Coordinates of C-alpha atoms in Angstrom, one line a residue:
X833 CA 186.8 165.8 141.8
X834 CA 186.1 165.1 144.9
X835 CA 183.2 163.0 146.9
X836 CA 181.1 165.8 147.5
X837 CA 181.0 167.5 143.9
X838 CA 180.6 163.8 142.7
X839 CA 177.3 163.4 144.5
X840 CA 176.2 166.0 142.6
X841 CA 177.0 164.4 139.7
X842 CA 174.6 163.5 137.0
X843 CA 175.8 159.8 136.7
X844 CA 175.4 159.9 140.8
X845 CA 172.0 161.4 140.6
X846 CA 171.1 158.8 137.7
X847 CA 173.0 155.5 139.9
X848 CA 170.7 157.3 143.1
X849 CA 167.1 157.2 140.8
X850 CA 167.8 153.6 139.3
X851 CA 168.9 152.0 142.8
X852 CA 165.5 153.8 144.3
X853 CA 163.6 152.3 141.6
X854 CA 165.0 148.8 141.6
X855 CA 164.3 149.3 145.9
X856 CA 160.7 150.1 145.4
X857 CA 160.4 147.2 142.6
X858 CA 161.7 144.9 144.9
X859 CA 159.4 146.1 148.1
X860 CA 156.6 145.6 145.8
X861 CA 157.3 142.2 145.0
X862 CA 158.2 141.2 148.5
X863 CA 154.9 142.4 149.9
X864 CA 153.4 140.5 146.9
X865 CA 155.2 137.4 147.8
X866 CA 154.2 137.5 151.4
X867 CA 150.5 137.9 150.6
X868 CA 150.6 135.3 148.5
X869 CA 152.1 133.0 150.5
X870 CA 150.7 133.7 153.5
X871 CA 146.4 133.4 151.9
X872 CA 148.0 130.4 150.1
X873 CA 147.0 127.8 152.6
X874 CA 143.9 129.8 154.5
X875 CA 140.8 128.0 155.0
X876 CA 136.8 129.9 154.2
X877 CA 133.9 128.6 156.3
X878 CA 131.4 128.7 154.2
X879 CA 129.0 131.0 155.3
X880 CA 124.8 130.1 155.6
X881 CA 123.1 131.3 152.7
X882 CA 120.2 130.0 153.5
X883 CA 116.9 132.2 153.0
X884 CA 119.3 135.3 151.3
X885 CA 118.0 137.3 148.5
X886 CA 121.1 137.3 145.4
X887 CA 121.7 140.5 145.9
X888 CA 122.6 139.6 149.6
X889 CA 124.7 136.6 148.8
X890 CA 126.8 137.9 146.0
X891 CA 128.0 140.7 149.0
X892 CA 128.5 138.1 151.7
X893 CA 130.5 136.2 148.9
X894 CA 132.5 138.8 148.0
X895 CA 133.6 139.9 151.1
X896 CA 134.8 136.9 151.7
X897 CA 136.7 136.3 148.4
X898 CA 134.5 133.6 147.2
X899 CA 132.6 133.0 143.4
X900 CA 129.3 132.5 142.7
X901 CA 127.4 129.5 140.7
X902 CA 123.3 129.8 140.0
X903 CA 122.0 126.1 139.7
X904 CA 118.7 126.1 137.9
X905 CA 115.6 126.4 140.3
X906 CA 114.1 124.1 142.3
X907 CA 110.4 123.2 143.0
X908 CA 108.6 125.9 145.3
X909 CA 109.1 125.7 148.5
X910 CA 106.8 127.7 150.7
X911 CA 108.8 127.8 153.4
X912 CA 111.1 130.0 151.9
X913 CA 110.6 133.3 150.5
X914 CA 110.4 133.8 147.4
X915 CA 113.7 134.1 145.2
X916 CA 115.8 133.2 148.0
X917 CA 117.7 130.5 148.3
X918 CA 117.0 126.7 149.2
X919 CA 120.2 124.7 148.7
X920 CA 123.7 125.2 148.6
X921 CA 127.2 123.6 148.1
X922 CA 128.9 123.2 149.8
X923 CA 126.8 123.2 152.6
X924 CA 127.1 125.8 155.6
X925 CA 130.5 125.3 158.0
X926 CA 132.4 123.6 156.0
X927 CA 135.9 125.2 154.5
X928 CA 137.5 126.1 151.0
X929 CA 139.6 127.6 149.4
X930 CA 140.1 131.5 148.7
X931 CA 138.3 132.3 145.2
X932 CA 136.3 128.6 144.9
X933 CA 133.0 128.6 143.8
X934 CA 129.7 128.4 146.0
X935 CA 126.9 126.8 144.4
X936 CA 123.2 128.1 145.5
X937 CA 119.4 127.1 144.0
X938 CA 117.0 129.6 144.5
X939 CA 113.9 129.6 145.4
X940 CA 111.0 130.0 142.4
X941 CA 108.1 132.7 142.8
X942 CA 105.7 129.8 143.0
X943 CA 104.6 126.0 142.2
X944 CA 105.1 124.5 138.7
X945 CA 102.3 124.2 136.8
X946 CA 100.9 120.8 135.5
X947 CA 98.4 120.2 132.7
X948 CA 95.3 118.5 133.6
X949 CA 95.0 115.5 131.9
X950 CA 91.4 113.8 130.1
X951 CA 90.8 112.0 133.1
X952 CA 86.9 112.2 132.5
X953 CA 85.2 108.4 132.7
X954 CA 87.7 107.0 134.4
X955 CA 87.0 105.2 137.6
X956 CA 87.4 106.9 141.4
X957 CA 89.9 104.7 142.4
X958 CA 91.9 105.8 139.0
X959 CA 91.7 109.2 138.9
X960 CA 92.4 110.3 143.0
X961 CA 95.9 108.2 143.2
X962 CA 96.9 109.5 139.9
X963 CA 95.8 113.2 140.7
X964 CA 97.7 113.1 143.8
X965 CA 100.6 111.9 142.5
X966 CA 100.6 114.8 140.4
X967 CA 101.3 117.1 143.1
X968 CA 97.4 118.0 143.6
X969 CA 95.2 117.7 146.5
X970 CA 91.7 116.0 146.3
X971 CA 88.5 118.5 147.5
X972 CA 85.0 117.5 148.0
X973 CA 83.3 114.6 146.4
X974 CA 79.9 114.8 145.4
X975 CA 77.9 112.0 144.0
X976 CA 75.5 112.2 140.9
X977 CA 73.0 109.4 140.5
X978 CA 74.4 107.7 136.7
X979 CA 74.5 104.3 135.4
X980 CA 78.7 104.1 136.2
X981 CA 80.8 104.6 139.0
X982 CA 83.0 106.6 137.0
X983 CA 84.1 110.4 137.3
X984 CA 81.7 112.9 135.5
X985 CA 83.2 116.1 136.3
X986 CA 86.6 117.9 137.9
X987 CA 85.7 121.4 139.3
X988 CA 88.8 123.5 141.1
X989 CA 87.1 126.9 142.6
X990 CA 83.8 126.2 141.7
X991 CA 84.6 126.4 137.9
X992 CA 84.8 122.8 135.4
X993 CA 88.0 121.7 134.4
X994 CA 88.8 120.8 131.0
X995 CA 91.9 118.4 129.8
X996 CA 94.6 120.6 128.7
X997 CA 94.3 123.2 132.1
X998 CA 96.7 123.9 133.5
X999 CA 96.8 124.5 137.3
X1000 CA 99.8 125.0 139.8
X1001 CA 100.3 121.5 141.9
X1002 CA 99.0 121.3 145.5
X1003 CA 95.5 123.1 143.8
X1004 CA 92.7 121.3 145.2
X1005 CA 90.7 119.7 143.0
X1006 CA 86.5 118.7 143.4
X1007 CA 85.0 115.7 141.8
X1008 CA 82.3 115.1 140.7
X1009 CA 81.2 110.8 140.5
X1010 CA 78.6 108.6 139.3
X1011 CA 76.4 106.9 141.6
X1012 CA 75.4 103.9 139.5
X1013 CA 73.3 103.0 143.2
X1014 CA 71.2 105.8 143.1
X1015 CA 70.1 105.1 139.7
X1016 CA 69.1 101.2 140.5
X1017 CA 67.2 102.5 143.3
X1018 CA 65.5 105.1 141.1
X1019 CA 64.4 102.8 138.4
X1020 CA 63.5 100.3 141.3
X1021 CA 61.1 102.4 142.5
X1022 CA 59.8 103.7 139.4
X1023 CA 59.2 99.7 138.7
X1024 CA 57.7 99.1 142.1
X1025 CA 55.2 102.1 141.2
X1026 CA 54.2 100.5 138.0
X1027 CA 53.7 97.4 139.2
X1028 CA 50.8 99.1 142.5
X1029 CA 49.4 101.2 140.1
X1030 CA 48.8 97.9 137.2
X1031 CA 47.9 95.7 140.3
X1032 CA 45.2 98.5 141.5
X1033 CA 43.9 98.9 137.6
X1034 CA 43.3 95.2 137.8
X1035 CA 41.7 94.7 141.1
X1036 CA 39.6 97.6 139.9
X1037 CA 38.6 96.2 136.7
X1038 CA 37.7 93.1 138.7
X1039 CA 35.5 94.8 141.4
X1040 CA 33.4 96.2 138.4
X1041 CA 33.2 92.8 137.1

């Protein structure tokens, strides 16, 4: 047999198939190696996420070969739309890893809400410090003659407040205080009235005398 019939062969043609397969194997896992090797060192900026819906982010992510991590949510921030988000890590420029994680806090669709707590007698100089510390903002204050100096009534939007309401913080509430003053001044005058119209009985009663 010579070299030509033996390349037609079907040991030849079997040799020919396994050596193209163990060639295409080994291209395969060359090109793997390379890639590998080569992303195996790269550096990701992080990109800004700032003010991106999720829908957003999760593509920007991905293209870039980089995971995703929801924190919970934050407190509202008006500045920022809603959903969006407010915070991430790592922060914006700096560089990672292929595949790490990027951490982001959205934005909620609004401010917390806060129960309104029996706040009723308390004195003015109680109940403002601790409402603002709350998160709320103080309204008007209006001043109803009484015999303390204490706080009769919280109104947000024109409507009484009752303990146990709850209102988003930064609501503005209205008071409504005692003015102990007033009612001195009331009764003082009521007294002073007495007093002319006893002293003009008298003088009267005299006069017929």
């Amino acid at each position: 047999m010579n070299f030509i019939q033996f390349l037609f062969t079907k040991t030849f043609l079997k040799q020919l198939a396994l050596a193209m397969v163990v060639i295409v194997v080994f291209v395969f896992l060359i090109m793997f190696w390379l890639k590998f090797t080569t992303n195996h060192d790269q550096q990701i900026e992080v990109p800004n996420l700032a003010k991106l819906t999720l829908d957003k982010v999760e593509d920007k992510l991905n293209a870039l070969d980089l995971r995703l991590e929801i924190l919970d949510s934050a407190n509202y921030n008006p500045a920022f739309p809603k959903f969006s988000v407010i915070e991430q890590i790592p922060a914006p420029g700096k560089f990672v890893k292929e595949n790490r994680k990027i951490y982001i806090i959205l934005n909620p669709s609004g401010y917390r809400k806060i129960e309104i707590p029996e706040l009723i007698g308390k004195t003015q100089r109680q109940v403002e410090p601790f409402l603002r510390a709350l998160g709320f903002e103080i309204g008007t204050i209006s001043y109803r003659p009484h015999i303390s100096d204490n706080v009769l009534e919280m109104r947000y939007k024109g409507e009484k407040l009752e303990a146990g309401t709850t209102l988003e913080i930064t609501s503005v509430i209205d008071l409504i205080v005692g003015d102990a003053k007033d009612t001195y001044r009331e009764e003082g005058e009521s007294i002073d009235s007495l007093d002319i119209k006893e002293d003009i009985l008298i003088n009267t009663d005299e006069f017929n005398d």
